[in-house]
PDB file of C-alpha atoms in Angstrom:
ATOM      1  CA  MET A   1     -19.149  15.687   3.704  1.00 71.00           C
ATOM      2  CA  ASN A   2     -15.352  15.948   3.611  1.00 84.00           C
ATOM      3  CA  VAL A   3     -14.084  16.294   0.042  1.00 94.00           C
ATOM      4  CA  ILE A   4     -10.383  15.419  -0.089  1.00 98.00           C
ATOM      5  CA  LEU A   5      -9.081  14.574  -3.533  1.00 98.00           C
ATOM      6  CA  GLN A   6      -5.773  13.598  -5.075  1.00 98.00           C
ATOM      7  CA  ALA A   7      -4.921  15.257  -8.365  1.00 96.00           C
ATOM      8  CA  SER A   8      -4.728  11.879 -10.103  1.00 95.00           C
ATOM      9  CA  LEU A   9      -4.367   8.149  -9.533  1.00 95.00           C
ATOM     10  CA  PRO A  10      -0.927   6.541  -9.760  1.00 94.00           C
ATOM     11  CA  PRO A  11      -0.541   4.845 -13.170  1.00 92.00           C
ATOM     12  CA  GLU A  12      -0.505   1.339 -11.681  1.00 91.00           C
ATOM     13  CA  LEU A  13      -3.990   1.855 -10.243  1.00 91.00           C
ATOM     14  CA  SER A  14      -5.406   2.259 -13.742  1.00 81.00           C
ATOM     15  CA  LYS A  15      -4.927  -1.430 -14.540  1.00 76.00           C
ATOM     16  CA  PRO A  16      -7.920  -3.805 -14.683  1.00 73.00           C
ATOM     17  CA  VAL A  17      -8.936  -5.159 -11.267  1.00 74.00           C
ATOM     18  CA  GLU A  18      -8.962  -8.896 -10.588  1.00 71.00           C
ATOM     19  CA  LEU A  19      -9.361 -10.988  -7.433  1.00 66.00           C
ATOM     20  CA  PRO A  20      -6.995 -11.474  -5.710  1.00 65.00           C
ATOM     21  CA  GLY A  21      -4.810  -9.915  -8.451  1.00 77.00           C
ATOM     22  CA  VAL A  22      -1.591  -9.513  -6.458  1.00 89.00           C
ATOM     23  CA  ALA A  23       1.920  -8.594  -7.563  1.00 92.00           C
ATOM     24  CA  PRO A  24       5.256  -8.116  -5.746  1.00 95.00           C
ATOM     25  CA  CYS A  25       6.228  -4.669  -4.520  1.00 94.00           C
ATOM     26  CA  GLN A  26       9.442  -3.208  -3.181  1.00 96.00           C
ATOM     27  CA  ALA A  27      10.238  -3.997   0.453  1.00 96.00           C
ATOM     28  CA  GLU A  28       9.566  -0.439   1.658  1.00 96.00           C
ATOM     29  CA  ASP A  29       6.815   0.482  -0.790  1.00 97.00           C
ATOM     30  CA  TRP A  30       3.892  -0.474   1.464  1.00 98.00           C
ATOM     31  CA  LEU A  31       3.885   3.105   2.780  1.00 98.00           C
ATOM     32  CA  ARG A  32       3.502   6.162   0.560  1.00 98.00           C
ATOM     33  CA  THR A  33       2.752   9.874   0.774  1.00 98.00           C
ATOM     34  CA  ASP A  34       0.956  11.897  -1.892  1.00 98.00           C
ATOM     35  CA  ASP A  35      -0.432  15.353  -2.638  1.00 98.00           C
ATOM     36  CA  ALA A  36      -3.410  14.827  -0.287  1.00 98.00           C
ATOM     37  CA  TYR A  37      -1.216  13.999   2.728  1.00 98.00           C
ATOM     38  CA  ALA A  38      -1.921  17.128   4.796  1.00 98.00           C
ATOM     39  CA  GLN A  39      -5.687  17.064   4.208  1.00 98.00           C
ATOM     40  CA  GLN A  40      -6.030  13.345   4.792  1.00 98.00           C
ATOM     41  CA  MET A  41      -4.003  13.541   7.998  1.00 98.00           C
ATOM     42  CA  ARG A  42      -6.146  16.371   9.388  1.00 98.00           C
ATOM     43  CA  TYR A  43      -9.204  14.215   8.790  1.00 98.00           C
ATOM     44  CA  ARG A  44      -7.563  11.104  10.256  1.00 98.00           C
ATOM     45  CA  ILE A  45      -6.653  12.939  13.454  1.00 98.00           C
ATOM     46  CA  GLU A  46     -10.185  14.302  13.712  1.00 98.00           C
ATOM     47  CA  LEU A  47     -11.632  10.804  13.398  1.00 98.00           C
ATOM     48  CA  LEU A  48      -9.152   9.301  15.860  1.00 98.00           C
ATOM     49  CA  ASN A  49     -10.035  11.963  18.419  1.00 98.00           C
ATOM     50  CA  GLU A  50     -13.806  11.956  17.891  1.00 97.00           C
ATOM     51  CA  LYS A  51     -14.460   8.292  17.045  1.00 97.00           C
ATOM     52  CA  PRO A  52     -11.809   6.215  18.805  1.00 96.00           C
ATOM     53  CA  ALA A  53     -14.089   3.185  19.164  1.00 95.00           C
ATOM     54  CA  ASP A  54     -14.687   3.176  15.395  1.00 96.00           C
ATOM     55  CA  THR A  55     -11.073   3.712  14.330  1.00 98.00           C
ATOM     56  CA  LEU A  56      -8.844   1.786  16.764  1.00 98.00           C
ATOM     57  CA  TRP A  57      -9.026  -1.812  17.969  1.00 97.00           C
ATOM     58  CA  MET A  58      -6.527  -4.303  19.367  1.00 97.00           C
ATOM     59  CA  THR A  59      -6.457  -7.599  21.213  1.00 97.00           C
ATOM     60  CA  LYS A  60      -4.001  -8.065  24.048  1.00 96.00           C
ATOM     61  CA  GLU A  61      -2.197 -10.726  22.028  1.00 96.00           C
ATOM     62  CA  ALA A  62      -1.598  -8.297  19.163  1.00 98.00           C
ATOM     63  CA  LYS A  63       0.359  -5.720  21.194  1.00 97.00           C
ATOM     64  CA  PRO A  64       3.832  -7.089  20.258  1.00 98.00           C
ATOM     65  CA  ALA A  65       2.866  -7.055  16.583  1.00 98.00           C
ATOM     66  CA  THR A  66       1.644  -3.442  16.766  1.00 98.00           C
ATOM     67  CA  ARG A  67       4.953  -2.402  18.309  1.00 98.00           C
ATOM     68  CA  GLU A  68       6.888  -4.244  15.621  1.00 98.00           C
ATOM     69  CA  LEU A  69       4.750  -2.571  12.951  1.00 98.00           C
ATOM     70  CA  LEU A  70       5.587   0.866  14.343  1.00 98.00           C
ATOM     71  CA  THR A  71       9.291  -0.006  14.345  1.00 98.00           C
ATOM     72  CA  GLU A  72       9.099  -1.173  10.722  1.00 98.00           C
ATOM     73  CA  ALA A  73       7.304   2.026   9.680  1.00 98.00           C
ATOM     74  CA  LEU A  74       9.795   4.265  11.473  1.00 98.00           C
ATOM     75  CA  GLY A  75      12.574   2.697   9.418  1.00 97.00           C
ATOM     76  CA  ILE A  76      10.835   3.738   6.182  1.00 97.00           C
ATOM     77  CA  LEU A  77       9.405   7.176   6.938  1.00 98.00           C
ATOM     78  CA  PRO A  78      12.659   9.215   6.710  1.00 97.00           C
ATOM     79  CA  ASN A  79      12.724   8.307   3.000  1.00 97.00           C
ATOM     80  CA  LEU A  80       9.208   9.754   2.596  1.00 98.00           C
ATOM     81  CA  GLY A  81       9.892  13.260   3.885  1.00 97.00           C
ATOM     82  CA  PHE A  82       9.745  12.647   7.641  1.00 98.00           C
ATOM     83  CA  ALA A  83      12.541  14.003   9.846  1.00 98.00           C
ATOM     84  CA  PRO A  84      13.477  12.936  13.401  1.00 96.00           C
ATOM     85  CA  THR A  85      13.465  15.685  16.040  1.00 96.00           C
ATOM     86  CA  THR A  86      14.123  15.763  19.754  1.00 95.00           C
ATOM     87  CA  HIS A  87      10.359  15.622  20.343  1.00 95.00           C
ATOM     88  CA  GLY A  88       9.364  12.966  17.810  1.00 97.00           C
ATOM     89  CA  LEU A  89       9.005  12.811  14.046  1.00 98.00           C
ATOM     90  CA  CYS A  90       8.397  15.882  11.889  1.00 98.00           C
ATOM     91  CA  CYS A  91       5.856  15.009   9.194  1.00 98.00           C
ATOM     92  CA  PRO A  92       5.688  16.373   5.626  1.00 98.00           C
ATOM     93  CA  ASP A  93       2.911  18.761   6.732  1.00 98.00           C
ATOM     94  CA  GLY A  94       5.089  20.228   9.502  1.00 98.00           C
ATOM     95  CA  ARG A  95       3.455  18.475  12.467  1.00 98.00           C
ATOM     96  CA  VAL A  96       5.706  16.841  15.039  1.00 98.00           C
ATOM     97  CA  VAL A  97       4.294  13.531  16.262  1.00 98.00           C
ATOM     98  CA  PRO A  98       5.656  12.067  19.530  1.00 98.00           C
ATOM     99  CA  ILE A  99       6.585   8.397  19.171  1.00 98.00           C
ATOM    100  CA  ASN A 100       4.556   6.516  21.769  1.00 97.00           C
ATOM    101  CA  ARG A 101       5.568   2.854  21.682  1.00 96.00           C
ATOM    102  CA  ASP A 102       2.924   2.066  24.303  1.00 96.00           C
ATOM    103  CA  ASP A 103       0.227   3.200  21.863  1.00 97.00           C
ATOM    104  CA  PRO A 104       1.702   2.209  18.499  1.00 98.00           C
ATOM    105  CA  LEU A 105      -1.501   2.101  16.453  1.00 98.00           C
ATOM    106  CA  LYS A 106      -2.610   5.589  17.454  1.00 98.00           C
ATOM    107  CA  THR A 107       0.920   6.852  16.785  1.00 98.00           C
ATOM    108  CA  LEU A 108       0.816   5.339  13.307  1.00 98.00           C
ATOM    109  CA  GLY A 109      -2.633   6.824  12.787  1.00 98.00           C
ATOM    110  CA  HIS A 110      -1.119  10.278  13.324  1.00 98.00           C
ATOM    111  CA  LEU A 111       1.822   9.603  10.995  1.00 98.00           C
ATOM    112  CA  VAL A 112       0.703   7.784   7.858  1.00 98.00           C
ATOM    113  CA  GLN A 113      -2.129   7.963   5.353  1.00 98.00           C
ATOM    114  CA  GLU A 114      -2.539   4.198   5.303  1.00 98.00           C
ATOM    115  CA  ASP A 115      -5.104   2.302   7.314  1.00 98.00           C
ATOM    116  CA  LEU A 116      -3.358  -0.682   8.875  1.00 98.00           C
ATOM    117  CA  CYS A 117      -4.874  -4.046   9.775  1.00 98.00           C
ATOM    118  CA  ILE A 118      -2.950  -6.789  11.596  1.00 98.00           C
ATOM    119  CA  LEU A 119      -3.935 -10.418  11.081  1.00 97.00           C
ATOM    120  CA  GLN A 120      -2.526 -13.360  13.023  1.00 97.00           C
ATOM    121  CA  LYS A 121      -2.847 -17.069  12.340  1.00 95.00           C
ATOM    122  CA  GLN A 122      -5.328 -18.950  14.506  1.00 93.00           C
ATOM    123  CA  GLY A 123      -5.884 -22.518  13.439  1.00 91.00           C
ATOM    124  CA  ASP A 124      -6.238 -22.635   9.669  1.00 88.00           C
ATOM    125  CA  GLU A 125      -7.013 -18.951   9.081  1.00 91.00           C
ATOM    126  CA  HIS A 126      -5.660 -15.483   9.721  1.00 93.00           C
ATOM    127  CA  VAL A 127      -7.806 -13.454  12.118  1.00 96.00           C
ATOM    128  CA  LEU A 128      -8.057  -9.663  12.385  1.00 97.00           C
ATOM    129  CA  SER A 129      -6.401  -8.922  15.733  1.00 98.00           C
ATOM    130  CA  ALA A 130      -5.699  -5.159  15.551  1.00 98.00           C
ATOM    131  CA  ALA A 131      -6.339  -2.186  13.293  1.00 98.00           C
ATOM    132  CA  VAL A 132      -6.215   1.563  12.881  1.00 98.00           C
ATOM    133  CA  LEU A 133      -8.987   2.221  10.383  1.00 98.00           C
ATOM    134  CA  CYS A 134     -10.098   5.761   9.550  1.00 98.00           C
ATOM    135  CA  PHE A 135     -11.163   5.426   5.915  1.00 98.00           C
ATOM    136  CA  PRO A 136     -13.374   2.323   5.606  1.00 96.00           C
ATOM    137  CA  ALA A 137     -15.282   1.758   2.369  1.00 92.00           C
ATOM    138  CA  ASN A 138     -18.641   0.179   3.211  1.00 89.00           C
ATOM    139  CA  TRP A 139     -17.521  -1.719   6.301  1.00 91.00           C
ATOM    140  CA  LYS A 140     -17.161  -1.136  10.014  1.00 93.00           C
ATOM    141  CA  LEU A 141     -14.237  -2.206  12.154  1.00 94.00           C
ATOM    142  CA  ALA A 142     -16.573  -3.460  14.883  1.00 93.00           C
ATOM    143  CA  ASP A 143     -18.143  -5.895  12.406  1.00 92.00           C
ATOM    144  CA  LYS A 144     -14.787  -7.402  11.370  1.00 93.00           C
ATOM    145  CA  ALA A 145     -12.766  -7.328  14.615  1.00 94.00           C
ATOM    146  CA  GLY A 146     -11.666 -10.781  15.714  1.00 94.00           C
ATOM    147  CA  ARG A 147     -13.047 -12.489  12.603  1.00 93.00           C
ATOM    148  CA  PRO A 148     -11.127 -14.731  10.166  1.00 92.00           C
ATOM    149  CA  LEU A 149     -10.463 -13.832   6.542  1.00 87.00           C
ATOM    150  CA  SER A 150     -13.300 -15.965   5.192  1.00 82.00           C
ATOM    151  CA  GLN A 151     -15.848 -14.107   7.338  1.00 82.00           C
ATOM    152  CA  ILE A 152     -14.347 -10.640   6.894  1.00 79.00           C
ATOM    153  CA  HIS A 153     -15.230 -10.780   3.202  1.00 61.00           C
ATOM    154  CA  ASP A 154     -18.734 -12.232   3.616  1.00 56.00           C
ATOM    155  CA  PRO A 155     -20.610  -9.375   1.852  1.00 51.00           C
ATOM    156  CA  VAL A 156     -18.326  -9.352  -1.207  1.00 52.00           C
ATOM    157  CA  GLU A 157     -20.200 -11.140  -3.984  1.00 52.00           C
ATOM    158  CA  GLU A 158     -17.064 -12.037  -5.972  1.00 55.00           C
ATOM    159  CA  TYR A 159     -15.365 -13.471  -2.869  1.00 50.00           C
ATOM    160  CA  ASP A 160     -16.357 -17.127  -3.288  1.00 58.00           C
ATOM    161  CA  ALA A 161     -14.794 -20.225  -1.731  1.00 62.00           C
ATOM    162  CA  ASN A 162     -12.138 -20.418  -4.462  1.00 71.00           C
ATOM    163  CA  VAL A 163     -11.011 -16.811  -3.960  1.00 69.00           C
ATOM    164  CA  SER A 164     -11.105 -17.343  -0.172  1.00 70.00           C
ATOM    165  CA  ARG A 165      -8.675 -20.262  -0.458  1.00 82.00           C
ATOM    166  CA  ARG A 166      -6.380 -18.274  -2.751  1.00 82.00           C
ATOM    167  CA  VAL A 167      -6.300 -15.333  -0.343  1.00 81.00           C
ATOM    168  CA  GLN A 168      -5.559 -17.594   2.624  1.00 86.00           C
ATOM    169  CA  ARG A 169      -2.691 -19.183   0.686  1.00 90.00           C
ATOM    170  CA  LEU A 170      -1.407 -15.694  -0.057  1.00 89.00           C
ATOM    171  CA  PHE A 171      -1.442 -14.759   3.627  1.00 92.00           C
ATOM    172  CA  ASP A 172       0.276 -18.042   4.488  1.00 92.00           C
ATOM    173  CA  GLY A 173       2.903 -17.595   1.800  1.00 92.00           C
ATOM    174  CA  VAL A 174       3.897 -13.913   2.016  1.00 94.00           C
ATOM    175  CA  ARG A 175       7.499 -13.605   3.203  1.00 96.00           C
ATOM    176  CA  ALA A 176       9.177 -10.967   5.359  1.00 96.00           C
ATOM    177  CA  GLY A 177      10.852  -8.351   3.185  1.00 96.00           C
ATOM    178  CA  ARG A 178       8.826  -9.416   0.114  1.00 97.00           C
ATOM    179  CA  PRO A 179       5.430  -7.686   0.345  1.00 97.00           C
ATOM    180  CA  MET A 180       2.684  -8.007  -2.231  1.00 96.00           C
ATOM    181  CA  TRP A 181       0.176  -5.452  -3.475  1.00 96.00           C
ATOM    182  CA  ARG A 182      -3.172  -5.239  -5.244  1.00 93.00           C
ATOM    183  CA  HIS A 183      -5.798  -2.559  -5.830  1.00 93.00           C
ATOM    184  CA  ASN A 184      -9.485  -1.959  -6.327  1.00 92.00           C
ATOM    185  CA  ARG A 185     -11.298   0.833  -8.125  1.00 91.00           C
ATOM    186  CA  LEU A 186     -14.973   1.783  -7.750  1.00 90.00           C
ATOM    187  CA  ARG A 187     -17.278   4.682  -8.548  1.00 91.00           C
ATOM    188  CA  TYR A 188     -18.781   6.559  -5.588  1.00 92.00           C
ATOM    189  CA  ALA A 189     -21.473   9.198  -5.227  1.00 90.00           C
ATOM    190  CA  GLN A 190     -19.650  10.837  -2.301  1.00 91.00           C
ATOM    191  CA  ALA A 191     -16.003  11.705  -1.845  1.00 94.00           C
ATOM    192  CA  ASP A 192     -15.961  11.265   1.946  1.00 96.00           C
ATOM    193  CA  LEU A 193     -13.108   8.932   2.905  1.00 97.00           C
ATOM    194  CA  HIS A 194     -14.928   7.699   6.022  1.00 96.00           C
ATOM    195  CA  GLN A 195     -17.801   5.622   4.640  1.00 93.00           C
ATOM    196  CA  PRO A 196     -18.541   2.781   7.082  1.00 92.00           C
ATOM    197  CA  ARG A 197     -22.065   2.279   5.735  1.00 83.00           C
ATOM    198  CA  ARG A 198     -23.090   1.473   2.196  1.00 71.00           C
ATOM    199  CA  ILE A 199     -25.107   4.260   0.572  1.00 63.00           C
ATOM    200  CA  SER A 200     -27.955   2.940  -1.541  1.00 58.00           C
ATOM    201  CA  ALA A 201     -29.321   4.317  -4.798  1.00 53.00           C
ATOM    202  CA  GLU A 202     -26.056   5.876  -5.948  1.00 60.00           C
ATOM    203  CA  ARG A 203     -27.293   7.159  -9.296  1.00 64.00           C
ATOM    204  CA  ASN A 204     -24.748   9.908  -9.838  1.00 77.00           C
ATOM    205  CA  ARG A 205     -21.265   8.677  -9.008  1.00 86.00           C
ATOM    206  CA  PRO A 206     -18.749  11.341  -9.997  1.00 93.00           C
ATOM    207  CA  TYR A 207     -15.835  10.071  -7.881  1.00 95.00           C
ATOM    208  CA  ILE A 208     -13.402   7.213  -8.381  1.00 94.00           C
ATOM    209  CA  ARG A 209     -12.137   5.649  -5.171  1.00 95.00           C
ATOM    210  CA  SER A 210      -9.147   3.325  -5.426  1.00 96.00           C
ATOM    211  CA  GLU A 211      -7.338   1.515  -2.629  1.00 96.00           C
ATOM    212  CA  ARG A 212      -3.726   0.420  -2.976  1.00 97.00           C
ATOM    213  CA  GLN A 213      -3.561  -2.565  -0.658  1.00 96.00           C
ATOM    214  CA  CYS A 214      -0.297  -4.150   0.481  1.00 97.00           C
ATOM    215  CA  ILE A 215       0.271  -7.411   2.342  1.00 97.00           C
ATOM    216  CA  LEU A 216       3.479  -7.821   4.323  1.00 97.00           C
ATOM    217  CA  ARG A 217       4.927 -10.177   6.911  1.00 98.00           C
ATOM    218  CA  LEU A 218       6.414  -8.874  10.176  1.00 98.00           C
ATOM    219  CA  PRO A 219       9.638 -10.871  10.679  1.00 97.00           C
ATOM    220  CA  GLU A 220       9.642 -11.158  14.484  1.00 98.00           C
ATOM    221  CA  THR A 221       6.003 -11.754  15.427  1.00 98.00           C
ATOM    222  CA  ASN A 222       5.128 -13.412  12.083  1.00 97.00           C
ATOM    223  CA  ALA A 223       1.922 -11.344  11.919  1.00 98.00           C
ATOM    224  CA  VAL A 224       0.600 -10.232   8.533  1.00 97.00           C
ATOM    225  CA  VAL A 225      -0.184  -6.560   7.892  1.00 98.00           C
ATOM    226  CA  PHE A 226      -2.785  -5.383   5.398  1.00 97.00           C
ATOM    227  CA  SER A 227      -2.171  -1.728   4.542  1.00 98.00           C
ATOM    228  CA  ILE A 228      -4.678   0.436   2.651  1.00 98.00           C
ATOM    229  CA  HIS A 229      -3.766   3.699   0.938  1.00 98.00           C
ATOM    230  CA  THR A 230      -6.934   5.383  -0.325  1.00 98.00           C
ATOM    231  CA  TYR A 231      -7.112   7.638  -3.359  1.00 98.00           C
ATOM    232  CA  VAL A 232     -10.203   9.604  -4.392  1.00 97.00           C
ATOM    233  CA  VAL A 233     -10.308  11.515  -7.669  1.00 97.00           C
ATOM    234  CA  LEU A 234     -12.936  13.076  -9.874  1.00 95.00           C
ATOM    235  CA  ALA A 235     -13.962  10.790 -12.701  1.00 90.00           C
ATOM    236  CA  VAL A 236     -12.911  12.128 -16.080  1.00 76.00           C
TER     237      VAL A 236
END
């Protein structure tokens, strides 16, 4: 088990959790770095190298959106401690990552702590069309790939028809340059960030896992991005 912990949760993640419970965030605040950056990135790179089928997925139609997402991220990262070099981008942990615009999701997976899911409108719903997902919490990318929002959340007991309609309206209504954010917070028995399968009989749950989730619109392709920054701390 990989134990990678932040020292503490950001104050805003201590608020009560509601569904969908969204609020506006600053235009560039859908990406963050924290004190676990180096450790999380080592683990992300390990997973991307060893489990590519579990961590990366993209439809052909999503390729323009993945490239636009990389471009949007590259405009933000210099403000988060990243520095351009002749060979790519120097990260806060000292690694230099080449910028491969032909493989934008894998490039992003080597740069940022966030998992990134791209959803595109098909008919009346947004459908998951691409993702780099290293730190799932009780779900597998293969089970959600190509599915609409209403089906992606099938196992979530609180996600009823009313919440489903509210979330779809949110995805329809989010505007470019005006992202939204929400969070969850649950107790876990294990600290491992990569938990694609639910672990039963969790009697002793000493860890708090909280995801800061942002929803943003890409202005050119009109795709919606769902970013997930995962924090794990010891429960006090």
